[in-house]
PDB file of C-alpha atoms in Angstrom:
ATOM      1  CA  MET V 108     121.355 -41.399 -59.814  1.00 96.00           C
ATOM      2  CA  THR V 109     124.123 -43.212 -61.647  1.00 98.00           C
ATOM      3  CA  THR V 110     127.307 -41.220 -62.160  1.00 99.00           C
ATOM      4  CA  SER V 111     129.023 -42.373 -65.349  1.00 99.00           C
ATOM      5  CA  ILE V 112     132.223 -41.468 -67.142  1.00 99.00           C
ATOM      6  CA  ILE V 113     132.522 -41.799 -70.907  1.00 99.00           C
ATOM      7  CA  VAL V 114     135.952 -41.652 -72.549  1.00 99.00           C
ATOM      8  CA  ALA V 115     138.035 -42.942 -75.457  1.00 98.00           C
ATOM      9  CA  THR V 116     141.609 -43.879 -74.563  1.00 98.00           C
ATOM     10  CA  GLY V 117     144.666 -44.985 -76.490  1.00 98.00           C
ATOM     11  CA  ARG V 118     147.135 -47.653 -75.342  1.00 95.00           C
ATOM     12  CA  ASN V 119     148.820 -45.307 -72.869  1.00 95.00           C
ATOM     13  CA  ASN V 120     145.528 -43.762 -71.648  1.00 98.00           C
ATOM     14  CA  ALA V 121     145.921 -40.855 -74.081  1.00 98.00           C
ATOM     15  CA  ILE V 122     142.702 -38.876 -74.469  1.00 98.00           C
ATOM     16  CA  GLY V 123     143.839 -35.613 -76.022  1.00 96.00           C
ATOM     17  CA  ALA V 124     146.469 -33.827 -78.073  1.00 95.00           C
ATOM     18  CA  GLY V 125     146.695 -30.102 -78.684  1.00 93.00           C
ATOM     19  CA  GLY V 126     143.221 -29.350 -77.324  1.00 91.00           C
ATOM     20  CA  ASP V 127     141.490 -31.997 -79.454  1.00 92.00           C
ATOM     21  CA  LEU V 128     140.550 -35.647 -79.046  1.00 94.00           C
ATOM     22  CA  ALA V 129     143.487 -38.023 -79.406  1.00 96.00           C
ATOM     23  CA  PHE V 130     141.521 -40.210 -81.828  1.00 95.00           C
ATOM     24  CA  HIS V 131     138.576 -39.714 -84.186  1.00 93.00           C
ATOM     25  CA  ILE V 132     136.734 -42.970 -84.837  1.00 96.00           C
ATOM     26  CA  SER V 133     133.255 -42.626 -86.327  1.00 95.00           C
ATOM     27  CA  ALA V 134     131.805 -45.591 -84.417  1.00 97.00           C
ATOM     28  CA  ASP V 135     133.098 -44.124 -81.146  1.00 97.00           C
ATOM     29  CA  LEU V 136     131.464 -40.768 -81.864  1.00 96.00           C
ATOM     30  CA  ARG V 137     128.172 -42.527 -82.694  1.00 97.00           C
ATOM     31  CA  ASN V 138     128.439 -44.563 -79.475  1.00 97.00           C
ATOM     32  CA  PHE V 139     129.089 -41.357 -77.500  1.00 98.00           C
ATOM     33  CA  LYS V 140     125.991 -39.744 -78.990  1.00 98.00           C
ATOM     34  CA  THR V 141     123.828 -42.807 -78.287  1.00 98.00           C
ATOM     35  CA  LEU V 142     124.973 -43.141 -74.675  1.00 98.00           C
ATOM     36  CA  THR V 143     124.705 -39.429 -73.813  1.00 99.00           C
ATOM     37  CA  MET V 144     121.565 -38.372 -75.712  1.00 99.00           C
ATOM     38  CA  GLY V 145     118.829 -37.098 -73.409  1.00 98.00           C
ATOM     39  CA  LYS V 146     121.113 -37.142 -70.366  1.00 99.00           C
ATOM     40  CA  PRO V 147     122.950 -34.353 -68.579  1.00 99.00           C
ATOM     41  CA  VAL V 148     126.585 -34.091 -69.688  1.00 99.00           C
ATOM     42  CA  ILE V 149     129.139 -32.621 -67.304  1.00 99.00           C
ATOM     43  CA  MET V 150     132.417 -31.258 -68.618  1.00 99.00           C
ATOM     44  CA  GLY V 151     135.225 -28.890 -67.829  1.00 98.00           C
ATOM     45  CA  ARG V 152     135.531 -25.568 -69.615  1.00 97.00           C
ATOM     46  CA  LYS V 153     138.446 -26.708 -71.798  1.00 95.00           C
ATOM     47  CA  THR V 154     136.399 -29.671 -72.999  1.00 96.00           C
ATOM     48  CA  PHE V 155     133.502 -27.342 -73.759  1.00 97.00           C
ATOM     49  CA  ASP V 156     135.851 -25.035 -75.683  1.00 95.00           C
ATOM     50  CA  SER V 157     136.981 -28.005 -77.796  1.00 93.00           C
ATOM     51  CA  LEU V 158     133.431 -28.768 -78.988  1.00 94.00           C
ATOM     52  CA  PRO V 159     133.249 -27.517 -82.577  1.00 91.00           C
ATOM     53  CA  ASN V 160     129.593 -26.429 -82.380  1.00 94.00           C
ATOM     54  CA  GLY V 161     129.277 -25.461 -78.720  1.00 94.00           C
ATOM     55  CA  ALA V 162     126.682 -27.142 -76.510  1.00 97.00           C
ATOM     56  CA  LEU V 163     125.766 -30.706 -77.434  1.00 98.00           C
ATOM     57  CA  PRO V 164     122.176 -30.804 -78.728  1.00 98.00           C
ATOM     58  CA  GLY V 165     119.618 -33.040 -77.036  1.00 98.00           C
ATOM     59  CA  ARG V 166     121.495 -33.006 -73.754  1.00 99.00           C
ATOM     60  CA  ARG V 167     121.625 -30.764 -70.697  1.00 99.00           C
ATOM     61  CA  ASN V 168     125.128 -29.245 -70.861  1.00 99.00           C
ATOM     62  CA  ILE V 169     126.812 -28.361 -67.563  1.00 99.00           C
ATOM     63  CA  VAL V 170     130.256 -26.765 -67.676  1.00 99.00           C
ATOM     64  CA  ILE V 171     132.464 -26.711 -64.598  1.00 99.00           C
ATOM     65  CA  THR V 172     134.415 -23.465 -64.488  1.00 98.00           C
ATOM     66  CA  ARG V 173     136.185 -21.273 -61.955  1.00 96.00           C
ATOM     67  CA  ASN V 174     135.163 -18.198 -63.948  1.00 96.00           C
ATOM     68  CA  PRO V 175     131.876 -16.876 -62.498  1.00 92.00           C
ATOM     69  CA  SER V 176     131.280 -14.717 -65.585  1.00 95.00           C
ATOM     70  CA  PHE V 177     131.583 -17.623 -68.062  1.00 96.00           C
ATOM     71  CA  CYS V 178     128.496 -17.749 -70.252  1.00 93.00           C
ATOM     72  CA  ALA V 179     127.629 -19.734 -73.374  1.00 95.00           C
ATOM     73  CA  PRO V 180     124.355 -20.488 -75.174  1.00 96.00           C
ATOM     74  CA  SER V 181     122.452 -23.562 -73.934  1.00 97.00           C
ATOM     75  CA  VAL V 182     124.929 -24.137 -71.100  1.00 98.00           C
ATOM     76  CA  GLU V 183     124.561 -24.150 -67.336  1.00 98.00           C
ATOM     77  CA  THR V 184     127.616 -23.598 -65.158  1.00 98.00           C
ATOM     78  CA  ALA V 185     128.856 -25.091 -61.914  1.00 98.00           C
ATOM     79  CA  SER V 186     131.859 -24.142 -59.816  1.00 98.00           C
ATOM     80  CA  SER V 187     132.713 -27.741 -58.869  1.00 98.00           C
ATOM     81  CA  LEU V 188     132.021 -31.345 -59.789  1.00 99.00           C
ATOM     82  CA  ASN V 189     129.933 -31.725 -56.632  1.00 98.00           C
ATOM     83  CA  GLN V 190     127.769 -28.752 -57.593  1.00 98.00           C
ATOM     84  CA  ALA V 191     127.327 -30.128 -61.122  1.00 99.00           C
ATOM     85  CA  LEU V 192     126.257 -33.505 -59.738  1.00 99.00           C
ATOM     86  CA  GLU V 193     123.812 -31.823 -57.340  1.00 98.00           C
ATOM     87  CA  MET V 194     122.277 -30.080 -60.363  1.00 98.00           C
ATOM     88  CA  THR V 195     121.597 -33.494 -61.960  1.00 98.00           C
ATOM     89  CA  VAL V 196     120.254 -35.312 -58.904  1.00 96.00           C
ATOM     90  CA  ASP V 197     116.856 -35.893 -60.563  1.00 97.00           C
ATOM     91  CA  ALA V 198     118.385 -37.572 -63.634  1.00 98.00           C
ATOM     92  CA  ALA V 199     118.669 -41.354 -63.872  1.00 98.00           C
ATOM     93  CA  GLU V 200     122.249 -41.023 -65.146  1.00 99.00           C
ATOM     94  CA  ALA V 201     124.713 -38.145 -65.418  1.00 99.00           C
ATOM     95  CA  MET V 202     127.500 -38.461 -67.989  1.00 99.00           C
ATOM     96  CA  ILE V 203     130.919 -36.999 -67.244  1.00 99.00           C
ATOM     97  CA  ILE V 204     132.591 -36.314 -70.586  1.00 99.00           C
ATOM     98  CA  GLY V 205     135.930 -34.760 -69.622  1.00 97.00           C
ATOM     99  CA  GLY V 206     138.507 -33.463 -69.516  1.00 96.00           C
ATOM    100  CA  ALA V 207     141.413 -34.931 -67.601  1.00 97.00           C
ATOM    101  CA  GLN V 208     140.987 -32.869 -64.416  1.00 97.00           C
ATOM    102  CA  ILE V 209     137.268 -33.637 -64.224  1.00 98.00           C
ATOM    103  CA  TYR V 210     137.907 -37.343 -64.883  1.00 99.00           C
ATOM    104  CA  GLU V 211     140.505 -37.365 -62.080  1.00 98.00           C
ATOM    105  CA  GLN V 212     137.949 -35.895 -59.658  1.00 98.00           C
ATOM    106  CA  ALA V 213     135.095 -38.122 -60.833  1.00 99.00           C
ATOM    107  CA  LEU V 214     136.816 -41.511 -60.981  1.00 98.00           C
ATOM    108  CA  PRO V 215     136.622 -42.207 -57.210  1.00 98.00           C
ATOM    109  CA  ILE V 216     132.854 -41.587 -57.162  1.00 98.00           C
ATOM    110  CA  ALA V 217     131.820 -42.952 -60.574  1.00 98.00           C
ATOM    111  CA  ASP V 218     129.423 -45.893 -60.688  1.00 98.00           C
ATOM    112  CA  LYS V 219     130.064 -46.792 -64.315  1.00 98.00           C
ATOM    113  CA  LEU V 220     132.757 -46.246 -66.950  1.00 98.00           C
ATOM    114  CA  TYR V 221     132.059 -46.382 -70.682  1.00 98.00           C
ATOM    115  CA  ILE V 222     135.488 -46.698 -72.272  1.00 98.00           C
ATOM    116  CA  THR V 223     136.357 -46.989 -75.919  1.00 98.00           C
ATOM    117  CA  GLU V 224     139.732 -48.745 -75.828  1.00 98.00           C
ATOM    118  CA  ILE V 225     141.726 -47.801 -78.899  1.00 98.00           C
ATOM    119  CA  ASP V 226     144.589 -50.084 -79.891  1.00 98.00           C
ATOM    120  CA  ALA V 227     146.880 -47.268 -81.006  1.00 98.00           C
ATOM    121  CA  ASP V 228     149.427 -44.809 -79.686  1.00 96.00           C
ATOM    122  CA  ARG V 229     149.329 -41.045 -79.981  1.00 96.00           C
ATOM    123  CA  PRO V 230     152.958 -39.946 -79.445  1.00 96.00           C
ATOM    124  CA  ASP V 231     152.040 -36.249 -79.250  1.00 97.00           C
ATOM    125  CA  ALA V 232     149.313 -36.805 -76.630  1.00 98.00           C
ATOM    126  CA  ASP V 233     149.338 -34.261 -73.826  1.00 97.00           C
ATOM    127  CA  THR V 234     146.184 -35.264 -71.935  1.00 97.00           C
ATOM    128  CA  PHE V 235     145.630 -38.619 -70.240  1.00 98.00           C
ATOM    129  CA  PHE V 236     142.925 -40.576 -68.426  1.00 98.00           C
ATOM    130  CA  PRO V 237     143.806 -41.653 -64.874  1.00 97.00           C
ATOM    131  CA  THR V 238     144.874 -45.236 -64.191  1.00 96.00           C
ATOM    132  CA  ILE V 239     142.011 -47.538 -63.226  1.00 96.00           C
ATOM    133  CA  ASP V 240     142.342 -50.205 -60.526  1.00 94.00           C
ATOM    134  CA  PRO V 241     140.776 -53.220 -62.286  1.00 90.00           C
ATOM    135  CA  ASP V 242     140.012 -54.941 -58.957  1.00 94.00           C
ATOM    136  CA  GLY V 243     137.323 -52.359 -58.202  1.00 95.00           C
ATOM    137  CA  TRP V 244     135.286 -52.964 -61.360  1.00 97.00           C
ATOM    138  CA  ASN V 245     133.238 -55.610 -63.155  1.00 96.00           C
ATOM    139  CA  CYS V 246     134.041 -55.589 -66.866  1.00 95.00           C
ATOM    140  CA  GLU V 247     131.913 -56.171 -69.947  1.00 92.00           C
ATOM    141  CA  ALA V 248     133.930 -55.898 -73.149  1.00 87.00           C
ATOM    142  CA  GLN V 249     132.938 -56.315 -76.749  1.00 90.00           C
ATOM    143  CA  GLN V 250     135.147 -57.937 -79.332  1.00 94.00           C
ATOM    144  CA  TRP V 251     137.754 -55.857 -81.109  1.00 97.00           C
ATOM    145  CA  LEU V 252     136.522 -54.019 -84.201  1.00 97.00           C
ATOM    146  CA  THR V 253     138.477 -52.198 -86.901  1.00 97.00           C
ATOM    147  CA  ASP V 254     137.730 -48.660 -88.058  1.00 96.00           C
ATOM    148  CA  GLU V 255     137.337 -48.804 -91.840  1.00 94.00           C
ATOM    149  CA  LYS V 256     138.703 -45.304 -92.399  1.00 93.00           C
ATOM    150  CA  SER V 257     141.853 -45.461 -90.248  1.00 94.00           C
ATOM    151  CA  GLY V 258     142.426 -49.203 -89.838  1.00 96.00           C
ATOM    152  CA  ILE V 259     142.684 -48.690 -86.062  1.00 97.00           C
ATOM    153  CA  ARG V 260     141.348 -51.446 -83.801  1.00 98.00           C
ATOM    154  CA  TYR V 261     138.993 -50.478 -80.969  1.00 98.00           C
ATOM    155  CA  ARG V 262     136.442 -51.969 -78.602  1.00 97.00           C
ATOM    156  CA  PHE V 263     133.731 -50.710 -76.283  1.00 98.00           C
ATOM    157  CA  VAL V 264     134.164 -51.598 -72.613  1.00 97.00           C
ATOM    158  CA  CYS V 265     131.673 -51.001 -69.808  1.00 97.00           C
ATOM    159  CA  LEU V 266     132.956 -51.137 -66.237  1.00 97.00           C
ATOM    160  CA  SER V 267     130.564 -51.198 -63.286  1.00 98.00           C
ATOM    161  CA  ARG V 268     131.836 -50.572 -59.779  1.00 97.00           C
ATOM    162  CA  LYS V 269     131.929 -53.721 -57.626  1.00 96.00           C
TER     163      LYS V 269
END
């Protein structure tokens, strides 16, 4: 099984502000849906709570939580990242979708990173993606694009562990 992380980061690795995504770019959200559809998605409870409509349709939703009584429709729970990954062992690829604590735990074991690099700052950001050692990864990057709505530049980057 391939363990993958998917994330959108600003210039300073910002991923969140006030319990929401740091940036909302339509093409990034479409890319997220395309890459995660039909695959198990693993997330922390705070990330799950930030989803406006609850569980993501068309995907097996696994929420990592310390609360054994946590329950939500169309969601399975795990008490740790390792347990969540064990639950997805039969999948070709498991997608780790956040948040910061889960990313921190998953980065050392991830096989692939799907990163939307956003060429913008979010001064009020309070949640950040960990620093990546570029020497440990092979990089495929697309050219910079510009979001028509916001004017923000972004690009999709795929990193595969060396």
